[in-house]
Coordinates of C-alpha atoms and ligand atoms in Angstrom, one line a residue:
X1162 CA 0.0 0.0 0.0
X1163 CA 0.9 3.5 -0.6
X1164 CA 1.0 5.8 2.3
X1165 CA -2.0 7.9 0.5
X1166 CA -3.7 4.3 1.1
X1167 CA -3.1 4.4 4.6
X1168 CA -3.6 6.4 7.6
X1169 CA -1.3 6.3 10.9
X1170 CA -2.7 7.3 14.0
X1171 CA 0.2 8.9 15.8
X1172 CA 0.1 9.7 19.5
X1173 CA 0.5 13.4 20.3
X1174 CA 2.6 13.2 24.1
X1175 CA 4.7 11.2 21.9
X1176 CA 5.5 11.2 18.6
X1177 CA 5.0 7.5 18.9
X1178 CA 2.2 5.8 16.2
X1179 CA -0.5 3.8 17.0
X1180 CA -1.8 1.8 14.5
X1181 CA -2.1 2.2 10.6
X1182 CA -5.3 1.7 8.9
X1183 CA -6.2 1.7 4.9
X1184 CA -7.6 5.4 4.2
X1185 CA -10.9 5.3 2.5
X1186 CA -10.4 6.4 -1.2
X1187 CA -12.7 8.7 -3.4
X1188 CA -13.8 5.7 -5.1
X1189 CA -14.8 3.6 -1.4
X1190 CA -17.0 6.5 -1.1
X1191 CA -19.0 6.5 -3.7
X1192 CA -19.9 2.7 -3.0
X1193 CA -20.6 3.6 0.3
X1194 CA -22.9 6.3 -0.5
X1195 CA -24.3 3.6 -2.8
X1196 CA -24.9 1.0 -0.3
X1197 CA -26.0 3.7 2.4
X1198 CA -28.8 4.5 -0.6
X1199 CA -29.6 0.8 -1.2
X1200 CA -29.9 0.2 2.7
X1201 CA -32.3 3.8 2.8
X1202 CA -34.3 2.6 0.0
X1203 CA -35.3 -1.0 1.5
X1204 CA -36.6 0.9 4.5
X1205 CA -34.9 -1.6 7.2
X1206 CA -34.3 1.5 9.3
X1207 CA -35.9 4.3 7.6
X1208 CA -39.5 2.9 8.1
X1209 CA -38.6 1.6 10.9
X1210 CA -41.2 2.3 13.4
X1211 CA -39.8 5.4 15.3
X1212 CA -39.8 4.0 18.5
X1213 CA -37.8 0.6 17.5
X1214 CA -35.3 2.9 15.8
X1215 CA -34.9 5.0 19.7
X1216 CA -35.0 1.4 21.0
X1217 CA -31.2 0.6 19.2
X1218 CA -30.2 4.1 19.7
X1219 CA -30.6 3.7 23.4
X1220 CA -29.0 0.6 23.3
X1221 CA -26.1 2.2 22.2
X1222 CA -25.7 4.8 24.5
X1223 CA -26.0 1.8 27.2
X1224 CA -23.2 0.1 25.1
X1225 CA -21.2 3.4 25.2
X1226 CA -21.9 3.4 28.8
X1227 CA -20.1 0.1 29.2
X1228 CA -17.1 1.0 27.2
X1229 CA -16.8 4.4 28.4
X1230 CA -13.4 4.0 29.6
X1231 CA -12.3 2.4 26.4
X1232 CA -13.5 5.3 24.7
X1233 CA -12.2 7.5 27.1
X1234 CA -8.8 6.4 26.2
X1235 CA -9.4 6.0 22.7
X1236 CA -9.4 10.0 22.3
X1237 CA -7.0 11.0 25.0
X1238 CA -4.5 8.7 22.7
X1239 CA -5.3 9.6 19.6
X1240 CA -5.6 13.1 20.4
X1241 CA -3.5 13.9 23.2
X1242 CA -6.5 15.1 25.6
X1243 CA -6.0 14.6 29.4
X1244 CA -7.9 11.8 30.1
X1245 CA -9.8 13.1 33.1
X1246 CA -11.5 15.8 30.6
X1247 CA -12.5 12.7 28.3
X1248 CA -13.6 10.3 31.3
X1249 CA -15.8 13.5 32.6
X1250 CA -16.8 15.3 29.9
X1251 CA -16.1 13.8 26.1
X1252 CA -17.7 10.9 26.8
X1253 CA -20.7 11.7 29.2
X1254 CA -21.1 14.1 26.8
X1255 CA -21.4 12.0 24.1
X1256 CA -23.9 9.1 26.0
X1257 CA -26.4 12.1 26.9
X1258 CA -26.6 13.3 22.9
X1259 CA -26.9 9.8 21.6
X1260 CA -29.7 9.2 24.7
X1261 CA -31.2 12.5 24.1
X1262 CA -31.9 11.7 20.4
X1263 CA -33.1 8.7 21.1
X1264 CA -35.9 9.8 23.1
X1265 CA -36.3 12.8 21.0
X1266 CA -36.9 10.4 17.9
X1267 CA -41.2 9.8 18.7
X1268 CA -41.8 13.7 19.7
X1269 CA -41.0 15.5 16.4
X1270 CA -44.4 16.5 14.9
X1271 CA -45.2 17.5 11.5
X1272 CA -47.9 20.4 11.7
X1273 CA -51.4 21.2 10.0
X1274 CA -51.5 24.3 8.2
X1275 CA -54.2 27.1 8.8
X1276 CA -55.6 26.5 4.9
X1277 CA -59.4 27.6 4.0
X1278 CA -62.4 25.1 4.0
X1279 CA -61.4 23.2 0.9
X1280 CA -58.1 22.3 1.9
X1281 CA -56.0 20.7 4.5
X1282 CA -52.7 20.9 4.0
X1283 CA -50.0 18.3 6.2
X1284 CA -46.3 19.3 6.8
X1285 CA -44.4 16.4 7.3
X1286 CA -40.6 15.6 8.4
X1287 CA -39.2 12.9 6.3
X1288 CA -35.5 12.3 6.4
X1289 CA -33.0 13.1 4.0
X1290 CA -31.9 10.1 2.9
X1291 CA -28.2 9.9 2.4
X1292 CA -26.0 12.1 5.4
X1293 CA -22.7 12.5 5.8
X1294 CA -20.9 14.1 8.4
X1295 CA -17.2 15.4 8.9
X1296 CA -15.2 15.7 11.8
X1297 CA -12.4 17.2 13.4
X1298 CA -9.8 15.7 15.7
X1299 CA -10.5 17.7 19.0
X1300 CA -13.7 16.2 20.4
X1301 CA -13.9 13.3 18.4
X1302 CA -16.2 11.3 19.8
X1303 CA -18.3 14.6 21.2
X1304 CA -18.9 15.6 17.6
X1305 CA -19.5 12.2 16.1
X1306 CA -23.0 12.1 18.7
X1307 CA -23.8 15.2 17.9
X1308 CA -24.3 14.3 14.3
X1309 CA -24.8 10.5 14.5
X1310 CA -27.8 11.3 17.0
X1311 CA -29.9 12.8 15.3
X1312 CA -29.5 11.7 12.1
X1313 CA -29.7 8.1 13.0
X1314 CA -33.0 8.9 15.2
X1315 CA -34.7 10.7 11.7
X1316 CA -34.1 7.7 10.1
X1317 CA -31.5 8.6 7.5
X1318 CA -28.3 6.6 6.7
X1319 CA -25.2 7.7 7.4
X1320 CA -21.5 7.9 6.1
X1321 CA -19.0 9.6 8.8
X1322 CA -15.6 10.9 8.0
X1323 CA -13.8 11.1 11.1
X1324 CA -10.4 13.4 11.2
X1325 CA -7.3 11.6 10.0
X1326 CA -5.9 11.9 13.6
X1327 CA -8.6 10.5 15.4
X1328 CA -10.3 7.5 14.0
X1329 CA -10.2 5.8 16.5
X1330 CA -13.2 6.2 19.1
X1331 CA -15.7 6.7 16.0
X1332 CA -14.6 3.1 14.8
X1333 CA -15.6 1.7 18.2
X1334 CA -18.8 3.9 18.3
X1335 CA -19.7 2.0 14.9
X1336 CA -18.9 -1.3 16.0
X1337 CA -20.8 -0.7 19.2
X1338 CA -24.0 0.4 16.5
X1339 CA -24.0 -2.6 15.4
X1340 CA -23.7 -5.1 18.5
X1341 CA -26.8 -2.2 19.3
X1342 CA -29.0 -4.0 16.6
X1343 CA -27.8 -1.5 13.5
X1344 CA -29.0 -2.5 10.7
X1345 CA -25.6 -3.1 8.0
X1346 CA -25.3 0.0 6.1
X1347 CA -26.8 2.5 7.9
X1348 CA -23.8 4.0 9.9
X1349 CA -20.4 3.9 7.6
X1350 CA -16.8 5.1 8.6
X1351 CA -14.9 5.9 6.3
X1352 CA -11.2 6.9 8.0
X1353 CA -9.3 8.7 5.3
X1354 CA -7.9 11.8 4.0
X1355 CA -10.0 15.5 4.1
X1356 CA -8.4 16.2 0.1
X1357 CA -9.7 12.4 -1.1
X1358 CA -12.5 10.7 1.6
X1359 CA -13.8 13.7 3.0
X1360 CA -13.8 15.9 -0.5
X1361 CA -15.5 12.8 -2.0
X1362 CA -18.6 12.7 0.3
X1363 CA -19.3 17.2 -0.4
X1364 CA -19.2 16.2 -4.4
X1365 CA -21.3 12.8 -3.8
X1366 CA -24.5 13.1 -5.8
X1367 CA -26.6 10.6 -3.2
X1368 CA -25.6 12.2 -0.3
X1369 CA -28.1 14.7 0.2
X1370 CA -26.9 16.5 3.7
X1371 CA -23.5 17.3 4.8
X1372 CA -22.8 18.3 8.8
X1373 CA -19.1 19.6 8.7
X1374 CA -17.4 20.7 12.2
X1375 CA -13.7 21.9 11.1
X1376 CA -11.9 24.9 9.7
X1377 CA -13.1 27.8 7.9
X1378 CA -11.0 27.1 5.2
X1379 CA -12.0 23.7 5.1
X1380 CA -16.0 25.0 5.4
X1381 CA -15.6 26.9 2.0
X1382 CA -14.2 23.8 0.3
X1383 CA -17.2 22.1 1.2
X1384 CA -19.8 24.8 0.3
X1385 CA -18.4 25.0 -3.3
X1386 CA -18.0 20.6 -3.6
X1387 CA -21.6 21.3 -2.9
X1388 CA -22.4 24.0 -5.2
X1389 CA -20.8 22.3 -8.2
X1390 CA -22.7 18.4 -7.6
X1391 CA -26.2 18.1 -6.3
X1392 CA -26.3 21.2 -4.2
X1393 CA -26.6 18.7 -0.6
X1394 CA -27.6 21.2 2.1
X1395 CA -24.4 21.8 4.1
X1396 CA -24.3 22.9 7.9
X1397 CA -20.8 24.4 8.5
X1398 CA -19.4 24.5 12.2
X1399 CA -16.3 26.2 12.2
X1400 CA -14.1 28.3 14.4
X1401 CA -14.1 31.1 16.8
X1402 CA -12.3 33.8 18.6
X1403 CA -14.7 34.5 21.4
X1404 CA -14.5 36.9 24.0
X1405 CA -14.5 36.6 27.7
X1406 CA -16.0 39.9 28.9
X1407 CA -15.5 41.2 32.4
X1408 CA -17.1 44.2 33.6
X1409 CA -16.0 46.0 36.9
X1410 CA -17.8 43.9 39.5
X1411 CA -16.7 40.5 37.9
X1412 CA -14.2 39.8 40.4
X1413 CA -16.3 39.2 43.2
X1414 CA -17.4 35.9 41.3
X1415 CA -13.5 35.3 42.8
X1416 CA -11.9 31.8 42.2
X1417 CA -15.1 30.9 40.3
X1418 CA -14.4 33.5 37.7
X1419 CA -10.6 32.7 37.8
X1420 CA -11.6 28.9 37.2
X1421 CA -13.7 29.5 34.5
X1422 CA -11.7 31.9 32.9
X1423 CA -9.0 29.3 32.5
X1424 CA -11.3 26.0 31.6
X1425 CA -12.6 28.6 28.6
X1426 CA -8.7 29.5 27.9
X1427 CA -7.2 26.5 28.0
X1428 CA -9.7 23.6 27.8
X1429 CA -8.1 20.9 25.3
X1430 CA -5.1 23.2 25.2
X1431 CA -7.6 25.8 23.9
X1432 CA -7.8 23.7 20.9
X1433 CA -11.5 24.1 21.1
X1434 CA -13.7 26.0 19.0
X1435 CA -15.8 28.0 21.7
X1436 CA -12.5 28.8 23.4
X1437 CA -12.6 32.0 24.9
X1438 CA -9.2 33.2 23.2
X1439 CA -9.6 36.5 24.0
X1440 CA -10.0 38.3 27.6
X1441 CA -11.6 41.9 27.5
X1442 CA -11.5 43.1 30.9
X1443 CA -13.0 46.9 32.3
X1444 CA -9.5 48.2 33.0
X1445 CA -10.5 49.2 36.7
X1446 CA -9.9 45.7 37.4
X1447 CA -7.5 44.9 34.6
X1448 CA -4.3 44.5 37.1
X1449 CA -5.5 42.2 39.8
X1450 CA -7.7 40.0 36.9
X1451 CA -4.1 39.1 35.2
X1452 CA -2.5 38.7 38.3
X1453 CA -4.8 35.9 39.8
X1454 CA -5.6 34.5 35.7
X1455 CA -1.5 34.5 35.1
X1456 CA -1.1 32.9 38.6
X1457 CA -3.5 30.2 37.8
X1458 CA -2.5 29.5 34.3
X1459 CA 1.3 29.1 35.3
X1460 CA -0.1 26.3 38.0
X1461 CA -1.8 24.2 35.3
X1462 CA -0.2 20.5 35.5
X1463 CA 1.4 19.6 31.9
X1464 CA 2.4 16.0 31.6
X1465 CA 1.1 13.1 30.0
X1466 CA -2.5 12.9 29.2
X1467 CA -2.8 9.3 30.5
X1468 CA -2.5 10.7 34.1
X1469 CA -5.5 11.6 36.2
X1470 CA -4.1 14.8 37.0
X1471 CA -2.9 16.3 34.1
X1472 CA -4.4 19.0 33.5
X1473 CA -2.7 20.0 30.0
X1474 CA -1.5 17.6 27.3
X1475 CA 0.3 18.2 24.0
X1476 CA -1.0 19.5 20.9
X1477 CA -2.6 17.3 17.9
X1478 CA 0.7 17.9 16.3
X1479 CA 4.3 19.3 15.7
X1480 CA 2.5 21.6 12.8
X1481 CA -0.1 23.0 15.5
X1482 CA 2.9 23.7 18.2
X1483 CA 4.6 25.4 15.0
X1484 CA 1.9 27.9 14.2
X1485 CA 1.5 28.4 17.6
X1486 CA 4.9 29.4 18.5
X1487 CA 5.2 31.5 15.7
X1488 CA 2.4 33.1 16.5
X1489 CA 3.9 34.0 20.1
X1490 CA 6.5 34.9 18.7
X1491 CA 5.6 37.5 16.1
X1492 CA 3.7 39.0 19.4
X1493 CA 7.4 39.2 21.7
X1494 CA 9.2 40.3 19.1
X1495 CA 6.3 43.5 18.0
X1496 CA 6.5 44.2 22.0
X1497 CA 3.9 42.0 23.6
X1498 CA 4.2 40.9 27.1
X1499 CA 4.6 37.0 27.2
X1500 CA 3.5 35.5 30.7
X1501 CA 4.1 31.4 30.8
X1502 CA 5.7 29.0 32.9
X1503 CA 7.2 27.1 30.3
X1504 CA 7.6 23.9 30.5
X1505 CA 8.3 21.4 33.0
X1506 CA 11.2 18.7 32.2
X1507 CA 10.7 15.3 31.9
X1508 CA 8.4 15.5 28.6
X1509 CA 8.8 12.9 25.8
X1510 CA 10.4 15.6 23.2
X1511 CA 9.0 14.7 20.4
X1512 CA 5.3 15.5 22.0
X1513 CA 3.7 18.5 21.0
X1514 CA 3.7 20.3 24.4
X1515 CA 3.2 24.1 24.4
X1516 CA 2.8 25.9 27.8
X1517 CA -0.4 27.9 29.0
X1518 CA 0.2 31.1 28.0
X1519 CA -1.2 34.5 28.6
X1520 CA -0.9 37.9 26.4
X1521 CA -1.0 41.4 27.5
X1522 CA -0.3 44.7 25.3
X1523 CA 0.2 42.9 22.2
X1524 CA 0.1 45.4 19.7
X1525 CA -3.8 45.7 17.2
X1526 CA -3.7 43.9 14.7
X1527 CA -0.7 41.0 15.4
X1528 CA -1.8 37.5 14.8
X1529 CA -2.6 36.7 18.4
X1530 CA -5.5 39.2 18.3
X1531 CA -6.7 38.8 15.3
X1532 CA -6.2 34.7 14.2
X1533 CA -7.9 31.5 15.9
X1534 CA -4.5 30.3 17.3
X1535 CA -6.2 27.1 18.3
X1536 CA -3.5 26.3 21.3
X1537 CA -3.4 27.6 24.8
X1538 CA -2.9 30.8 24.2
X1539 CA -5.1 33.7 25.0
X1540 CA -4.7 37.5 25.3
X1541 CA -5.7 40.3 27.0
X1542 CA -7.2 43.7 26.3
X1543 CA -8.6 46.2 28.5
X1544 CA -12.3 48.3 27.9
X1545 CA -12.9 51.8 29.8
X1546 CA -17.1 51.3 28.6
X1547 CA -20.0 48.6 27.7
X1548 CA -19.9 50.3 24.4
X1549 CA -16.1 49.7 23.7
X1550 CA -16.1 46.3 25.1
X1551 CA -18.9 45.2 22.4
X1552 CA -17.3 46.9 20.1
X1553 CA -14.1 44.9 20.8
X1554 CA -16.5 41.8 21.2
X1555 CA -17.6 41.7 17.3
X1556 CA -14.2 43.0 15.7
X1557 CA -14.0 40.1 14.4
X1558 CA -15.4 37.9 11.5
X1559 CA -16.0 34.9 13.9
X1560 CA -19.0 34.8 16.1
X1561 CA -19.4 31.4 17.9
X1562 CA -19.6 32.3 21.7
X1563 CA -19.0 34.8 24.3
X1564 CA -18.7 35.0 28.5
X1565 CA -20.3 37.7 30.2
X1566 CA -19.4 38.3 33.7
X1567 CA -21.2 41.1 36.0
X1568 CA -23.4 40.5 38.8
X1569 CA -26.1 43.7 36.8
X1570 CA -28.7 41.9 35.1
X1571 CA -29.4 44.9 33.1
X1572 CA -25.6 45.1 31.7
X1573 CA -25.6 41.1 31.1
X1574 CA -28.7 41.2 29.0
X1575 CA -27.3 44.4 26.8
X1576 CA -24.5 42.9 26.2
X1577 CA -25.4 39.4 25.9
X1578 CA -28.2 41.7 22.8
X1579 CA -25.4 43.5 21.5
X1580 CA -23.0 40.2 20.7
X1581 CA -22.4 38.4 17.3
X1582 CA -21.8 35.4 18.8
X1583 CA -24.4 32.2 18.4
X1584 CA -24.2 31.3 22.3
X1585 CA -23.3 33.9 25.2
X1586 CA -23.0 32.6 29.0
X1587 CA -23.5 34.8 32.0
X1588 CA -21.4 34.5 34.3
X1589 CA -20.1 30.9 33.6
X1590 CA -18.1 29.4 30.7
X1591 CA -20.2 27.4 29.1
X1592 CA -21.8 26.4 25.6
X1593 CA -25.5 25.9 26.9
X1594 CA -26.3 21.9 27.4
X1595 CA -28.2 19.4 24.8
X1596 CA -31.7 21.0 24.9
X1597 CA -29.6 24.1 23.5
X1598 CA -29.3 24.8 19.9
X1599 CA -25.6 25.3 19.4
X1600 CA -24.5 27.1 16.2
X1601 CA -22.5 30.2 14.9
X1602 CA -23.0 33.4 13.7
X1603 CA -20.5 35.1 10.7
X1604 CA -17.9 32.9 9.9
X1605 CA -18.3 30.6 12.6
X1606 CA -21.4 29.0 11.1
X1607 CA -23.8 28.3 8.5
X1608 CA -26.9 26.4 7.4
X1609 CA -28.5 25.0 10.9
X1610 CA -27.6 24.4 14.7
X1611 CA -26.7 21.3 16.1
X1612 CA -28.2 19.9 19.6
X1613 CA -31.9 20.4 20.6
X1614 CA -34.2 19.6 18.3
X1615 CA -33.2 21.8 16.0
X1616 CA -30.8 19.6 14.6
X1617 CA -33.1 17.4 13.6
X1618 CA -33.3 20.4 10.9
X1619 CA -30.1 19.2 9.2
X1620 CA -31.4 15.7 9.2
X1621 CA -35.2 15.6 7.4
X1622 CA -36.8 17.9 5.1
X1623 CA -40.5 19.3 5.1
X1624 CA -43.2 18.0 2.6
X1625 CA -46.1 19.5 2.5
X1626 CA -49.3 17.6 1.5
X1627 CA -52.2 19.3 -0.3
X1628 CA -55.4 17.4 0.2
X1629 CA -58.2 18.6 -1.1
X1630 CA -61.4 18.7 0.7
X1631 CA -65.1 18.8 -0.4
Ligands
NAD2287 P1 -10.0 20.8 9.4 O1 -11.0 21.7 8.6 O2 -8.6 20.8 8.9 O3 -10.6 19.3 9.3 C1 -11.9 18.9 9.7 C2 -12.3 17.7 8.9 O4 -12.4 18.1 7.5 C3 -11.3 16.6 8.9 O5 -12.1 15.4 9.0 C4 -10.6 16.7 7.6 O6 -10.1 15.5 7.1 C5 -11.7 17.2 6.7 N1 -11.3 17.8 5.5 C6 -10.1 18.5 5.2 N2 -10.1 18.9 4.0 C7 -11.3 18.6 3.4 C8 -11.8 18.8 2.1 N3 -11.2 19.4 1.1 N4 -13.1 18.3 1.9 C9 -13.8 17.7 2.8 N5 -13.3 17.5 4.1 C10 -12.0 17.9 4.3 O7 -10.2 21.2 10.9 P2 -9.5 20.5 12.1 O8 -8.1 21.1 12.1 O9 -9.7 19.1 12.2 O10 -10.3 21.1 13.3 C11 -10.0 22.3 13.9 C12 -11.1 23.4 13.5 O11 -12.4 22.9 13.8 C13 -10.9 24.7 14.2 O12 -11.0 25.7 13.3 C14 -12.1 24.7 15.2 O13 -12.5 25.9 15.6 C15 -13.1 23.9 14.4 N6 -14.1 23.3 15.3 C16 -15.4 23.8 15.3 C17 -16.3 23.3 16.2 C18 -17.7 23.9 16.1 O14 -18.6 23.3 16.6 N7 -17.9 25.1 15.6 C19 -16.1 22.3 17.0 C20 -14.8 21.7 17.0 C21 -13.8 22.3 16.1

């Protein structure tokens, strides 16, 4: 085999791989897509009444609840997370959306419209038939739930790309389908390469709905592969540089702002869309804020993700820690203030490891303002009014999320109006919860949310059936 016809899993901490696999080629697409359409068409799944169809999904969530730790480690491996934030978050995550879709299957209603006397016209939810759905690397398993959830519980059949790094836990997830009671066909992996698996699915002309969580860059690609076949609806999540906002009185939330502040920072080694990348703080408060959020991020524990207590692993890769540094760079040598502990010794040095680090009076305009750095890297600026701090907010093209932190209710809710951002929290760091929609604004997002029922948006389509009456 060629290496284009293979794919090796490499572990982040340690430059070590983990296991080769073949990489799904353009043309094992398109006879997936064709099988996926066969398997649609004989209606094993996708007349399957509803509530047999939540019946397997729940038994997969139970299955998932069984091999939790086995996927827990899957994705701290493959992507270098700490394990503790897979074992408590990743994968309880990723149960409850599988669950939640499940039981969500048997309560989405068509409607009745308000026609005249000689009509009744029925809008009904049918699925779309063919799905696909592409990932990225940093929640791997997070994402694939997200998508496989609700398009599973619709009824559609679906083909999942996972990212070339992390392969791993989605395989297991599909394996786990089927000791569920899957039906062959309906859920496909297809591990390979974004430029020849994951370009194939956006120009397939069965697949009829693509969910894509990634890059910007990677969105557009999509959009046009789209555009130039069948014209598949596409629902683009991509990335962010969201602000954390902290009015005057934000630091008497104390060590709970502190603690959120660095869980939005420097979760996954702020390789995390929704990361809040960028601090604007009221400059009344300015001084003591990077004090205590300098303090805190220098006492992170770095190490190797496979221990409980780590608290920061290495990046995906030694491209990521790259752009990162560079980044960091550019910002020291135009003047910026750099505050980090480094890192300790000890580390395998071919892992990816880049120290929590914080940046103040980096000069407008550098790369560490402006850019999603996607690493633990996040900067400071300083507001003297709510008006300048919006402003600040939506200078940017992104508009994912946002953090609001003042004890006024009056401020929170102007500002939280006066954000581009798809989710704002008050007074927490946090992306809402399932029975959220979760989506962005600008160039963060396009064509539908994902959790809550509105993501059973991306996954049927409305018909609406004229009958006429006498
Ligand atoms: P990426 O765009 O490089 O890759 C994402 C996926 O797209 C991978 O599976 C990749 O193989 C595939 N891909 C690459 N080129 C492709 C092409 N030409 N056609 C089709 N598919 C292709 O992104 P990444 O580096 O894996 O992930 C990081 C990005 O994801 C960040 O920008 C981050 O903000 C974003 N992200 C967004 C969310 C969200 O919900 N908004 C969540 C997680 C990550």
């Amino acid at each position: 085999m060629t290496a284009n016809e293979t794919l090796t899993v490499v572990n982040p901490a340690t430059g070590e791989p983990i296991i080769t696999l073949p990489a799904a080629s353009a043309d094992d697409v398109t006879k997936a897509a064709e099988q996926a359409q066969l398997t649609y068409d004989t209606g094993t799944w996708s007349r399957l009444p509803v509530r047999e169809r939540a019946a397997v999904l729940l038994r997969l969530a139970d299955l998932m609840q069984r091999d939790a730790e086995i996927l827990a480690r899957l994705d701290s491996e493959d992507a270098g997370k700490p394990i503790t934030e897979c074992r408590t978050g990743d994968v309880p995550g990723a149960i409850e959306s599988i669950r939640w879709f499940a039981e969500a299957a048997d309560k989405v209603f068509g409607r009745i419209a308000p026609a005249g006397p000689d009509g009744l016209g029925l809008v009904t939810r049918e699925p779309v038939g063919v799905g696909a759905a592409i990932l990225p690397w940093n929640y791997p398993l997070a994402m694939a739930s997200w998508k496989i959830g609700p398009a599973l519980a619709a009824g559609n059949c679906l083909l999942v790309k996972p990212a070339e790094a992390t392969p791993r836990s989605t395989l297991h997830l599909s394996a786990l389908a089927t000791e569920a009671g899957l039906p062959d066909g309906v859920l496909t992996v297809l591990p390979g390469y974004g430029e020849e698996a994951g370009a194939a699915l956006a120009r397939d002309p069965l697949v009829r709905a693509l969910s894509f969580t990634g890059s910007t860059a990677t969105g557009r690609r999509i959009l046009k592969a789209a555009a130039d076949s069948n014209f598949k609806r596409v629902s683009l999540e991509m990335g962010g540089k969201s602000p954390q906002i902290l009015m005057p009185d934000a630091l008497s939330y104390g060590d709970e702002l502190i603690g959120d502040m660095i869980e939005a920072a420097f979760l996954t080694m702020g390789q995390n869309c929704t990361a809040g990348s960028r601090v604007l703080v009221h400059r009344d408060i300015a001084e003591e804020v990077v004090e205590r959020f300098t303090a805190a991020a220098r006492d992170l524990v770095i190490g190797d993700p496979a221990d409980p207590r780590t608290q920061q692993g290495p990046l995906i890769d030694r491209a990521a820690f790259d752009r990162v540094a560079n980044a960091v760079d550019a910002a020291r040598a135009a003047g910026a203030q750099i505050h980090t502990a480094g890192l300790p010794h000890g580390l395998p040095p071919r892992g990816a490891y880049y120290p929590p680090t914080v940046i103040t009076r980096a000069p407008a305009e550098s790369a560490v303002l402006t850019r999603e750095l996607f690493g633990p890297v996040v900067t400071v600026e300083t507001f003297g009014s709510e008006d300048e701090a919006v402003r600040m907010a939506n200078a940017t093209e992104y508009g994912l999320a946002a953090s609001v932190w003042t004890h006024d209710l009056d401020t929170a809710l102007r500002l939280a109006r006066g954000i581009e951002a798809g989710v704002v929290s008050v007074n927490s760091y946090s992306e809402g919860d399932i029975t959220t929609p979760f989506g962005g604004w600008k160039q963060s997002g396009f064509g539908g949310a994902e959790r809550s029922t509105n993501a059973f948006d991306q996954w049927t389509r409305e018909k609406t059936v004229w009958i006429r009456t006498r």
